[in-house]
XYZ file of C-alpha atoms in Angstrom:
748
model
C 0.000 0.000 0.000
C 1.486 3.328 -1.073
C 1.607 6.520 0.950
C -0.877 8.174 -1.403
C -3.431 5.424 -0.737
C -2.892 5.681 3.033
C -3.292 9.451 2.965
C -6.389 9.115 0.777
C -7.978 6.836 3.361
C -7.043 9.252 6.121
C -8.494 12.138 4.110
C -11.806 10.313 3.765
C -11.830 9.499 7.479
C -11.024 13.103 8.441
C -13.764 14.333 6.111
C -16.366 11.995 7.620
C -15.259 12.603 11.228
C -14.261 16.216 10.784
C -15.661 17.441 14.103
C -13.982 14.641 16.028
C -10.680 15.331 14.248
C -10.925 19.048 15.010
C -11.781 18.341 18.647
C -8.833 15.953 18.958
C -6.457 18.561 17.547
C -7.802 21.246 19.865
C -7.220 18.904 22.811
C -3.637 18.286 21.653
C -2.983 22.012 21.280
C -4.555 22.739 24.672
C -2.436 20.029 26.305
C 0.782 21.401 24.799
C -0.097 24.950 25.854
C -0.914 23.734 29.370
C 2.470 22.021 29.571
C 4.216 25.196 28.434
C 2.428 27.214 31.120
C 3.085 24.713 33.886
C 6.635 23.757 32.956
C 7.970 26.742 31.007
C 11.759 26.907 31.027
C 14.264 29.640 30.232
C 16.238 29.789 27.003
C 20.018 29.957 27.257
C 22.464 32.382 25.652
C 25.419 29.998 25.947
C 27.158 29.006 22.707
C 30.088 27.014 24.042
C 31.142 23.466 23.161
C 31.299 21.273 26.289
C 34.660 19.546 26.615
C 36.524 21.858 24.249
C 39.888 23.199 25.398
C 38.910 26.844 25.880
C 35.548 25.979 27.421
C 37.062 23.443 29.820
C 39.605 26.052 30.900
C 36.836 28.625 31.339
C 34.929 26.201 33.568
C 38.120 25.572 35.544
C 38.681 29.321 35.904
C 35.130 29.806 37.182
C 35.854 27.145 39.814
C 38.937 28.957 41.094
C 37.641 32.503 40.516
C 33.919 32.027 41.309
C 32.760 35.585 40.706
C 33.757 35.422 37.041
C 30.815 33.179 36.154
C 28.134 35.638 37.320
C 26.360 38.310 35.328
C 28.267 41.573 34.999
C 27.759 45.128 33.848
C 30.240 47.714 32.614
C 29.900 51.364 33.590
C 31.800 53.680 31.257
C 32.530 57.168 32.598
C 33.781 59.884 30.244
C 35.109 63.177 31.572
C 34.346 66.403 29.695
C 36.883 67.976 27.354
C 39.856 69.304 29.320
C 39.080 67.213 32.412
C 40.634 63.954 33.569
C 40.083 61.283 36.175
C 43.426 62.328 37.584
C 41.560 65.390 38.876
C 40.233 64.808 42.412
C 36.876 66.438 41.642
C 36.259 64.301 38.554
C 37.401 61.113 40.272
C 35.277 62.019 43.307
C 32.118 62.345 41.215
C 32.748 58.899 39.741
C 33.526 57.481 43.189
C 30.185 58.735 44.509
C 28.313 56.804 41.800
C 30.364 53.647 42.383
C 29.674 53.791 46.121
C 25.953 54.009 45.379
C 26.235 51.151 42.859
C 27.651 48.870 45.542
C 24.399 49.237 47.511
C 22.118 48.178 44.623
C 20.260 44.906 45.353
C 21.943 41.915 43.723
C 25.342 43.627 43.322
C 28.200 41.650 44.858
C 31.206 43.761 43.832
C 32.181 46.988 42.089
C 35.692 47.727 40.816
C 37.280 51.155 41.079
C 38.838 52.076 37.689
C 41.602 54.115 39.324
C 42.650 51.196 41.530
C 42.199 48.500 38.858
C 43.982 50.475 36.145
C 41.021 50.689 33.754
C 41.492 54.374 32.985
C 42.366 55.277 29.393
C 45.842 56.665 28.606
C 44.447 60.171 28.107
C 42.700 59.978 31.484
C 39.265 60.889 30.090
C 37.590 57.449 30.066
C 37.224 54.985 32.933
C 35.493 51.601 33.061
C 34.111 50.038 36.238
C 32.859 46.461 36.372
C 29.837 45.500 38.455
C 29.226 41.871 39.425
C 25.764 40.556 40.265
C 24.702 37.549 42.301
C 22.734 36.295 39.268
C 24.467 33.356 37.601
C 25.385 33.415 33.929
C 22.199 31.564 32.916
C 19.950 33.838 35.009
C 18.512 37.256 34.224
C 19.238 40.266 36.414
C 15.904 41.730 37.615
C 14.866 44.804 35.662
C 14.403 46.764 38.887
C 18.032 46.122 39.869
C 19.275 47.343 36.487
C 17.130 50.470 36.772
C 18.518 51.108 40.249
C 22.061 50.719 38.927
C 21.419 53.237 36.151
C 20.013 55.705 38.684
C 23.387 55.744 40.463
C 24.834 57.677 37.506
C 22.698 60.749 38.224
C 25.306 62.349 40.493
C 28.084 61.814 37.930
C 25.995 63.273 35.135
C 25.187 66.255 37.338
C 28.958 66.790 37.653
C 29.305 66.885 33.846
C 30.335 63.258 33.191
C 28.889 61.112 30.414
C 27.904 57.665 31.697
C 27.062 54.554 29.642
C 26.004 51.100 30.790
C 26.821 47.844 29.016
C 27.864 44.258 29.612
C 25.936 40.999 29.460
C 23.532 42.098 32.217
C 22.168 44.774 29.866
C 21.861 42.612 26.765
C 18.312 42.876 25.505
C 16.382 39.797 24.394
C 13.321 40.948 22.513
C 10.185 38.865 21.932
C 10.472 36.266 19.137
C 7.479 37.815 17.340
C 7.148 41.495 16.523
C 5.400 43.913 14.138
C 7.701 42.907 11.277
C 6.450 39.311 11.310
C 2.859 40.554 11.467
C 3.576 42.585 8.322
C 4.914 39.432 6.668
C 1.701 37.562 7.516
C -0.389 40.431 6.120
C 1.512 40.418 2.811
C 1.168 36.618 2.683
C -2.607 37.048 3.064
C -2.634 39.428 0.097
C -0.654 36.962 -2.056
C -3.023 34.134 -1.084
C -6.097 36.252 -1.802
C -4.777 37.155 -5.259
C -3.850 33.522 -5.948
C -7.219 32.048 -4.972
C -9.518 35.014 -5.542
C -11.204 34.301 -2.206
C -10.610 35.508 1.343
C -11.972 32.242 2.743
C -9.430 30.267 0.732
C -6.687 32.726 1.650
C -7.461 32.435 5.349
C -7.180 28.657 5.716
C -3.384 28.385 5.160
C -2.839 31.237 7.611
C -5.042 29.584 10.239
C -3.181 26.273 10.093
C 0.227 27.991 9.897
C -0.405 30.251 12.898
C -1.867 27.354 14.865
C 1.145 25.165 14.085
C 3.596 27.946 15.004
C 1.805 28.560 18.297
C 1.809 24.855 19.107
C 5.485 24.383 18.285
C 6.428 27.465 20.327
C 4.492 26.133 23.320
C 6.258 22.791 22.919
C 9.665 24.498 22.855
C 8.873 26.456 26.011
C 7.964 23.235 27.800
C 11.040 21.421 26.478
C 13.240 24.302 27.681
C 12.545 23.152 31.239
C 14.289 19.852 30.449
C 16.834 20.711 27.739
C 19.151 23.664 27.110
C 17.603 25.520 24.176
C 19.485 28.430 22.621
C 17.773 31.825 22.859
C 17.617 32.336 19.071
C 15.795 29.018 18.540
C 12.258 30.454 18.977
C 12.800 33.194 16.377
C 14.253 30.752 13.844
C 11.433 28.281 14.515
C 8.787 30.956 14.005
C 10.435 32.151 10.783
C 10.628 28.674 9.276
C 7.398 27.301 10.757
C 5.380 30.219 9.437
C 6.875 29.949 5.947
C 6.455 26.197 5.483
C 3.137 26.144 7.355
C 1.582 28.550 4.851
C 3.195 26.866 1.849
C 2.263 23.294 2.746
C -1.371 24.213 3.372
C -1.348 26.267 0.169
C -0.358 23.276 -1.975
C -3.037 21.016 -0.493
C -5.705 23.726 -0.717
C -4.857 24.448 -4.356
C -5.215 20.756 -5.242
C -8.491 20.567 -3.287
C -9.991 23.458 -5.270
C -8.788 21.877 -8.500
C -10.530 18.614 -7.589
C -13.709 20.534 -6.697
C -13.632 22.285 -10.070
C -13.582 18.870 -11.744
C -16.912 18.075 -10.070
C -15.795 15.880 -7.188
C -17.611 15.895 -3.875
C -16.131 17.886 -1.022
C -15.121 14.719 0.818
C -13.469 13.092 -2.170
C -11.736 16.330 -3.181
C -10.273 16.690 0.311
C -9.161 13.055 0.309
C -7.519 13.256 -3.122
C -5.806 16.542 -2.272
C -4.436 14.950 0.893
C -3.267 11.916 -1.073
C -1.562 13.767 -3.936
C -0.381 17.171 -2.710
C -0.205 15.704 0.801
C 2.307 13.084 -0.333
C 4.491 15.843 -1.761
C 4.117 17.812 1.484
C 5.136 14.754 3.487
C 8.295 14.182 1.459
C 9.176 17.869 1.315
C 8.738 18.235 5.059
C 10.727 15.083 5.742
C 13.575 16.463 3.645
C 13.602 19.711 5.634
C 13.525 17.792 8.924
C 16.400 15.548 7.821
C 18.465 18.622 6.962
C 17.730 20.271 10.317
C 18.316 17.160 12.407
C 21.578 16.758 10.492
C 22.889 19.759 12.445
C 23.655 17.304 15.253
C 26.853 16.368 13.389
C 28.298 19.782 14.326
C 28.492 18.902 18.012
C 27.650 22.521 18.941
C 24.745 22.460 21.442
C 23.403 25.898 20.468
C 23.253 24.914 16.807
C 21.795 21.492 17.582
C 19.009 23.121 19.605
C 18.273 25.563 16.760
C 18.010 22.682 14.321
C 15.879 20.668 16.722
C 13.524 23.584 17.418
C 13.107 24.377 13.722
C 12.531 20.673 12.982
C 9.765 20.615 15.606
C 8.134 23.615 13.901
C 8.301 21.934 10.480
C 7.015 18.605 11.843
C 4.008 20.309 13.456
C 3.323 22.225 10.217
C 3.380 18.970 8.225
C 1.162 17.210 10.770
C -1.456 19.951 10.731
C -1.420 20.170 6.934
C -1.947 16.413 6.586
C -4.141 15.576 9.562
C -6.088 18.752 10.428
C -6.477 20.558 7.109
C -8.657 17.817 5.472
C -11.205 18.264 8.259
C -11.142 22.058 7.861
C -11.511 21.751 4.081
C -14.594 19.598 4.539
C -16.095 21.882 7.176
C -15.672 24.848 4.827
C -17.585 22.855 2.230
C -18.890 24.472 -0.945
C -17.433 27.871 -0.100
C -14.090 26.650 -1.476
C -15.568 25.440 -4.781
C -14.772 28.056 -7.432
C -17.893 29.427 -9.099
C -18.004 28.284 -12.744
C -17.880 31.825 -14.118
C -15.370 33.200 -11.604
C -11.917 34.412 -12.584
C -10.325 31.759 -10.341
C -12.284 28.987 -12.080
C -11.352 30.289 -15.517
C -7.706 30.416 -14.469
C -7.784 26.866 -13.100
C -9.502 25.493 -16.215
C -6.979 27.406 -18.286
C -4.096 25.822 -16.368
C -5.462 22.279 -16.658
C -6.675 22.369 -20.283
C -3.853 21.771 -22.795
C -6.103 23.108 -25.548
C -6.126 26.653 -24.188
C -3.434 29.303 -24.363
C -0.613 28.329 -21.955
C -0.181 30.238 -18.713
C 2.788 32.552 -18.207
C 4.628 29.818 -16.296
C 4.007 27.269 -19.033
C 5.087 29.735 -21.739
C 8.284 30.438 -19.794
C 9.112 26.749 -19.452
C 8.273 26.178 -23.130
C 10.762 28.905 -24.088
C 13.388 27.352 -21.812
C 12.822 23.906 -23.313
C 13.295 25.281 -26.847
C 16.775 26.639 -25.954
C 18.079 24.336 -23.222
C 21.818 24.770 -23.801
C 21.636 28.560 -23.825
C 19.562 28.478 -20.645
C 21.915 26.124 -18.802
C 24.997 28.185 -19.663
C 23.371 31.560 -18.870
C 21.952 30.455 -15.513
C 25.151 28.712 -14.447
C 27.330 31.728 -15.285
C 24.962 34.202 -13.602
C 24.623 32.134 -10.426
C 28.374 31.567 -10.377
C 28.963 35.321 -10.575
C 26.633 35.894 -7.621
C 28.517 33.235 -5.668
C 31.972 34.777 -6.239
C 31.945 36.967 -3.089
C 31.412 33.804 -1.027
C 35.082 32.956 -1.587
C 35.875 35.840 0.805
C 33.520 34.639 3.549
C 34.800 35.388 7.071
C 33.119 33.898 10.132
C 32.878 34.917 13.789
C 30.275 34.757 16.516
C 28.260 37.966 17.001
C 29.075 40.069 20.052
C 28.021 43.402 21.520
C 29.677 45.146 18.575
C 27.098 43.517 16.295
C 24.172 45.204 18.042
C 22.390 48.242 16.545
C 24.219 51.527 17.126
C 21.169 52.862 18.965
C 21.511 50.304 21.775
C 23.291 51.201 25.021
C 25.287 47.963 24.846
C 26.701 48.887 21.420
C 27.480 52.459 22.479
C 29.395 51.177 25.501
C 31.253 48.696 23.292
C 32.267 51.424 20.842
C 33.340 53.804 23.596
C 35.564 51.155 25.227
C 37.136 50.354 21.861
C 37.871 54.013 21.159
C 39.414 54.653 24.576
C 41.311 51.416 25.225
C 41.750 49.851 21.784
C 39.589 47.236 19.997
C 41.040 44.323 21.952
C 39.661 45.665 25.240
C 36.213 44.438 24.164
C 37.437 40.854 23.907
C 40.336 40.161 26.256
C 41.915 36.724 26.423
C 42.891 34.975 29.640
C 45.879 32.670 30.121
C 45.044 30.281 32.972
C 47.655 28.332 34.941
C 46.208 25.445 36.967
C 47.024 21.973 38.294
C 50.650 23.041 38.780
C 52.856 20.745 40.888
C 53.088 21.773 44.529
C 55.122 24.940 45.060
C 55.545 25.736 41.336
C 52.436 27.837 40.614
C 54.082 31.229 41.185
C 57.185 30.360 39.171
C 55.137 29.036 36.262
C 52.805 32.037 36.290
C 55.748 34.466 36.216
C 57.297 32.568 33.297
C 53.979 32.808 31.461
C 53.883 36.569 32.066
C 57.448 36.902 30.763
C 56.602 34.815 27.679
C 53.681 37.105 26.858
C 55.831 40.245 26.863
C 56.649 41.405 23.377
C 54.378 38.953 21.533
C 53.098 40.472 18.296
C 49.371 41.155 18.434
C 49.253 41.844 22.190
C 48.485 45.417 23.228
C 49.051 44.863 26.946
C 48.793 42.312 29.736
C 47.624 42.557 33.333
C 49.665 41.586 36.393
C 49.378 37.955 37.470
C 46.269 37.327 39.602
C 46.160 34.373 42.000
C 43.015 32.597 43.152
C 42.009 32.657 46.814
C 42.420 28.870 47.051
C 46.028 29.217 45.812
C 45.492 26.587 43.121
C 45.393 28.748 39.989
C 46.696 31.951 38.456
C 45.611 33.992 35.465
C 46.914 36.758 33.243
C 44.579 38.906 31.188
C 45.772 39.532 27.629
C 44.370 42.433 25.611
C 44.879 41.855 21.855
C 45.647 44.748 19.551
C 42.732 43.674 17.325
C 39.010 43.212 17.967
C 37.376 39.975 19.144
C 35.878 39.227 15.694
C 39.046 40.023 13.717
C 40.899 37.172 12.029
C 44.171 38.408 13.571
C 42.803 37.689 17.058
C 42.183 34.081 16.075
C 45.749 33.850 14.798
C 46.979 35.283 18.108
C 45.128 32.561 20.053
C 46.803 29.879 17.941
C 50.205 31.547 18.395
C 49.795 31.725 22.175
C 48.740 28.098 22.395
C 51.849 27.064 20.459
C 54.099 29.202 22.688
C 52.638 27.966 25.978
C 52.694 24.215 25.274
C 56.485 23.911 25.885
C 56.116 25.782 29.201
C 53.392 23.395 30.353
C 55.474 20.374 29.360
C 58.541 21.752 31.132
C 56.889 22.896 34.377
C 53.918 20.544 34.566
C 50.283 21.516 35.067
C 47.878 23.106 32.607
C 48.447 26.384 30.770
C 45.536 27.319 28.546
C 44.213 30.282 26.590
C 40.582 30.904 27.503
C 37.984 33.648 27.943
C 34.779 34.275 25.994
C 36.718 35.432 22.939
C 38.786 32.224 22.860
C 35.613 30.140 23.299
C 33.933 31.995 20.421
C 36.942 31.414 18.178
C 36.878 27.723 19.081
C 33.161 27.477 18.234
C 33.741 29.172 14.863
C 36.529 26.739 14.011
C 34.335 23.805 15.030
C 31.474 24.998 12.829
C 33.754 25.533 9.844
C 35.160 22.024 10.224
C 31.656 20.524 10.490
C 30.317 22.131 7.306
C 31.560 19.468 4.868
C 30.551 16.397 6.960
C 27.147 17.976 7.506
C 26.675 18.598 3.795
C 27.628 15.011 2.946
C 25.244 13.508 5.521
C 22.264 15.679 4.610
C 22.752 15.517 0.853
C 23.267 11.748 0.999
C 20.095 11.063 2.980
C 18.019 13.425 0.860
C 19.339 11.914 -2.375
C 18.095 8.531 -1.208
C 14.701 9.996 -0.347
C 14.323 11.688 -3.752
C 15.571 8.568 -5.508
C 12.759 6.577 -3.921
C 10.170 9.303 -4.483
C 10.789 9.838 -8.217
C 12.428 6.546 -9.203
C 15.094 8.352 -11.194
C 18.850 8.786 -10.898
C 19.039 12.116 -12.713
C 16.296 13.925 -10.776
C 18.028 13.782 -7.345
C 21.449 14.596 -8.827
C 20.352 17.688 -10.730
C 18.215 18.756 -7.742
C 21.328 18.739 -5.571
C 23.426 20.511 -8.208
C 20.801 23.251 -8.452
C 20.818 23.615 -4.684
C 24.584 24.155 -4.670
C 24.137 27.035 -7.114
C 21.398 28.564 -4.954
C 23.297 28.285 -1.683
C 26.493 29.619 -3.271
C 24.648 32.656 -4.625
C 22.962 33.327 -1.268
C 26.337 33.120 0.506
C 27.727 35.583 -2.024
C 24.929 38.038 -1.296
C 25.419 37.952 2.495
C 29.170 38.520 2.071
C 28.492 41.516 -0.177
C 25.958 42.986 2.264
C 27.258 42.105 5.730
C 31.031 42.042 5.085
C 31.460 44.557 2.286
C 28.562 46.835 3.211
C 26.725 46.834 -0.130
C 23.146 48.081 0.518
C 23.865 47.751 4.245
C 22.442 51.168 5.077
C 19.297 50.562 3.027
C 18.708 47.225 4.752
C 19.457 48.603 8.213
C 22.458 46.356 8.870
C 23.737 47.358 12.352
C 27.425 46.561 11.750
C 29.795 45.544 8.966
C 32.210 42.678 9.588
C 32.514 38.907 9.671
C 29.331 36.883 9.208
C 27.980 34.936 12.178
C 29.534 31.472 12.341
C 26.076 29.914 12.628
C 24.862 31.349 9.321
C 26.442 29.082 6.640
C 25.469 25.768 8.181
C 21.953 26.884 9.198
C 21.285 28.410 5.777
C 22.613 25.285 4.087
C 20.317 23.075 6.177
C 17.154 25.113 5.710
C 17.734 26.113 2.088
C 18.485 22.531 1.092
C 15.199 21.405 2.598
C 13.245 24.235 0.974
C 14.940 23.694 -2.390
C 13.833 20.091 -2.253
C 10.305 21.348 -1.443
C 10.017 23.080 -4.799
C 11.776 20.208 -6.520
C 9.229 17.764 -5.107
C 6.190 19.893 -5.968
C 7.311 20.780 -9.486
C 8.820 17.458 -10.479
C 5.863 15.513 -9.061
C 3.615 17.558 -11.380
C 5.979 16.867 -14.298
C 6.171 13.166 -13.475
C 2.387 12.989 -13.184
C 2.184 14.322 -16.743
C 4.965 12.015 -17.909
C 3.262 8.946 -16.411
C 0.033 9.990 -18.138
C 1.436 10.927 -21.572
C 4.903 9.357 -21.892
C 6.145 12.583 -23.555
C 9.173 13.955 -21.610
C 9.184 17.452 -23.163
C 5.428 17.809 -23.156
C 5.408 16.747 -19.519
C 7.695 19.667 -18.643
C 5.288 22.220 -20.107
C 2.235 20.380 -18.780
C 3.713 20.150 -15.300
C 4.521 23.859 -15.349
C 0.983 24.616 -16.537
C -0.408 22.770 -13.512
C 2.081 23.815 -10.830
C 3.857 27.061 -11.767
C 1.180 29.445 -10.500
C 0.909 27.821 -7.066
C 4.684 27.368 -6.737
C 5.162 31.036 -7.619
C 2.727 32.093 -4.904
C 4.364 29.746 -2.386
C 7.847 31.059 -3.167
C 6.738 34.690 -2.928
C 5.159 34.003 0.466
C 8.372 32.437 1.747
C 10.457 35.333 0.461
C 8.138 37.837 2.157
C 8.127 35.949 5.476
C 11.919 35.637 5.544
C 12.466 39.240 4.430
C 10.154 40.528 7.174
C 12.679 39.364 9.780
C 15.192 41.873 8.385
C 13.099 44.627 9.945
C 13.831 43.300 13.441
C 17.545 44.225 13.074
C 18.616 41.187 15.079
C 22.320 40.773 14.173
C 22.141 36.992 14.618
C 19.032 36.488 12.454
C 19.434 39.163 9.757
C 22.052 37.265 7.682
C 19.963 34.082 7.937
C 16.789 35.904 6.888
C 18.448 37.629 3.914
C 20.222 34.467 2.770
C 16.971 32.478 2.906
C 14.927 35.174 1.151
C 17.492 35.469 -1.658
C 18.095 31.721 -1.761
C 14.403 30.808 -2.027
C 13.813 33.429 -4.724
C 16.741 32.234 -6.826
C 16.040 28.561 -6.236
C 12.345 28.749 -7.102
C 12.478 31.055 -10.111
C 15.990 30.651 -11.530
C 16.823 27.044 -10.656
C 13.538 25.099 -10.423
C 11.497 26.997 -13.046
C 14.393 27.675 -15.434
C 17.490 25.514 -15.014
C 15.748 22.263 -14.064
C 13.406 22.201 -17.119
C 16.371 22.978 -19.390
C 18.439 20.118 -17.967
C 15.503 17.697 -18.131
C 14.840 18.724 -21.727
C 18.447 17.874 -22.598
C 18.158 14.511 -20.868
C 14.813 13.593 -22.415
C 13.649 10.131 -21.353
C 17.012 9.585 -19.661
C 15.813 11.974 -16.954
C 13.567 9.156 -15.720
C 16.080 6.324 -16.123
C 16.511 3.926 -13.224
C 18.507 0.658 -13.254
C 16.152 -2.329 -13.273
C 17.734 -3.935 -10.226
C 17.424 -0.690 -8.268
C 13.844 -0.364 -9.480
C 13.028 -3.689 -7.818
C 14.675 -2.743 -4.532
C 13.133 0.709 -4.117
C 9.704 0.989 -2.465
C 6.903 2.316 -4.667
C 6.011 5.546 -2.868
C 3.602 6.829 -5.556
C 4.063 10.522 -4.786
C 1.824 11.438 -7.744
C -1.104 9.340 -6.499
C -1.314 7.231 -9.658
C -2.637 4.261 -7.642
C -5.703 6.198 -6.518
C -7.549 5.565 -9.777
C -6.835 1.814 -9.666
C -9.598 -0.294 -8.059
C -8.741 -1.984 -4.767
C -8.232 -5.723 -5.106
C -10.524 -6.456 -2.165
C -13.470 -4.558 -3.681
C -15.475 -5.001 -6.898
C -15.343 -2.437 -9.671
C -17.477 0.568 -8.719
C -20.749 1.066 -10.579
C -20.861 4.437 -12.354
C -23.250 6.895 -10.738
C -26.223 7.873 -12.903
C -25.959 11.580 -12.080
C -23.542 13.714 -14.073
C -22.995 16.100 -11.211
C -22.748 15.539 -7.474
C -25.938 16.022 -5.495
C -26.251 18.196 -2.430
C -25.854 15.113 -0.227
C -22.719 14.073 -2.090
C -21.323 17.550 -1.685
C -21.524 16.995 2.057
C -22.184 20.630 2.800
C -21.596 21.151 6.506
C -24.583 22.003 8.605
């Protein structure tokens, strides 16, 4: 029994028991929401790799220097022109604020810049660090932060400028904002134009929003058990909303087409679930495989993002397959296009080969007439777009990636101006586990070794832990935390310190948040190729079984590589080189977030396979029916191009709407996906793929006979639906030419 037959039976069941199905789904949603309310957990901002060298050393440092693992804030004082913190009056005004800061609830310590040496060389800028009792994974209460900011009033009254920054002041906005609402509104307009009906346009939005809400509630509940990265909800909403609308759109379009052919509401819903639903199932499974494949990176933050997005896609698929048929039936005749309506004329036009071809079919027909020219032109153009990707630089985002309007970014910039770029990302050399009586000697040798090293702006005096078991030296690089030179400095220091550790015994490691970030970036870069091989391999097998062809999966993957290369090129041009950065509201120019390439590759591969499945299944359906490979290309485009165009435009709009949030971690992902989906749908799937298949002819559907016997018959096109079941007699034709009111099953 094929998947199409199983889904057809489910569609009939859901149509007959639509109220029970709806009630069951509402109970499931209510249960998930109740769990999220009762067991809601907090999302984490940690991006480290457990067990890595820098992270292990950071954990060891937190054990010996406990205060370093708590939340902290930086207070930046700037004296007016002509004044200096060497002046008693200026220093006294700052001291008054620091004394008040020490009394703020939750504050455990406050450093004095004059005593700690954190006054700039010109004497005009001073930085004090405030430690809170809140642990790194906890939030500092808003009231405590407000009270801390109030302590600056006396300094400002004395003429000082005061800024607040640090991880305690990092803002985590809600995962959904006005920008996403705008994306949903534009999607509604596209759906209304596509279907010519607000009722039809509303159904995909209802199921998509319901699936996004359910998946978000599930993630909140799971956060009480697992560590889920703080950007996971936003990514899950972005992807869940896009695929949720698209998957429902494909099934709804097929349902209306079946209704136009005169089928009853129940049978139309069942056949739409069986045919378009099969494509949805395989497309969704491909996306989920790509997202779950992120586990090969071994980076917990990235794994949680992939897992959360996979949950969103899985819920979207489930609601499209198992809830939408019931909703289609409950909506009844209101979805049937009126015979004289524009939508009905368009649908008859698309399905009748005797009429003038649609714009999509005419485009594909032109491509098929000149396949070689098309292949060369598209390949060269996409290759040109991908060229900037050869200059891709990666780093984890930091406070310098935030919008310039934020207090955190202003503090970051001020510290960099006054103390040099490396002050925003100092390194720490930790000496621990030294043999008895050798800690001081080893630490002094480390300090001597660091003197005069290229790339180091300055070092701090050796600091010893209270337990006497460890020592550390702070190293301020001459370059910023996201600069490639800082990564080279970390490697250089590690190479220099290994001989000292071997000679003296104990552990000497380079650590600190900057070193951990560099380590994560290197890990992600190394995981990119294994990830691509795993995901592409599994998806090739899935497409091989779905379309029973060797060429279809191979050219689908080749087209994806062009799309992802072009999208990488665009993000390098925008986020590294600054092209159109001001117009797009990019907060900072510099290296791209290390998470971006592998996340974009995972999601874009899945989405590229979506359009491949929907378009090629329509082409194969025509090929199975006619046996004409070239005619099937035009016929498939006639049937599918309009809906695929609408689906792609909706995805582009949803992804692009996230650019308006100006989240430095999500903006490159959103732009890459918007550009990638646009290019993949319109340039690769609707242009390059037909040209390649036209060149291959019947060979496009070739499959070795032995492999044909081994592969399961998945019947994505639903060809088995029109074959009578072996356990039932041939049906007797109904005497009526058109379905009766009872057959229509109009809901009461």
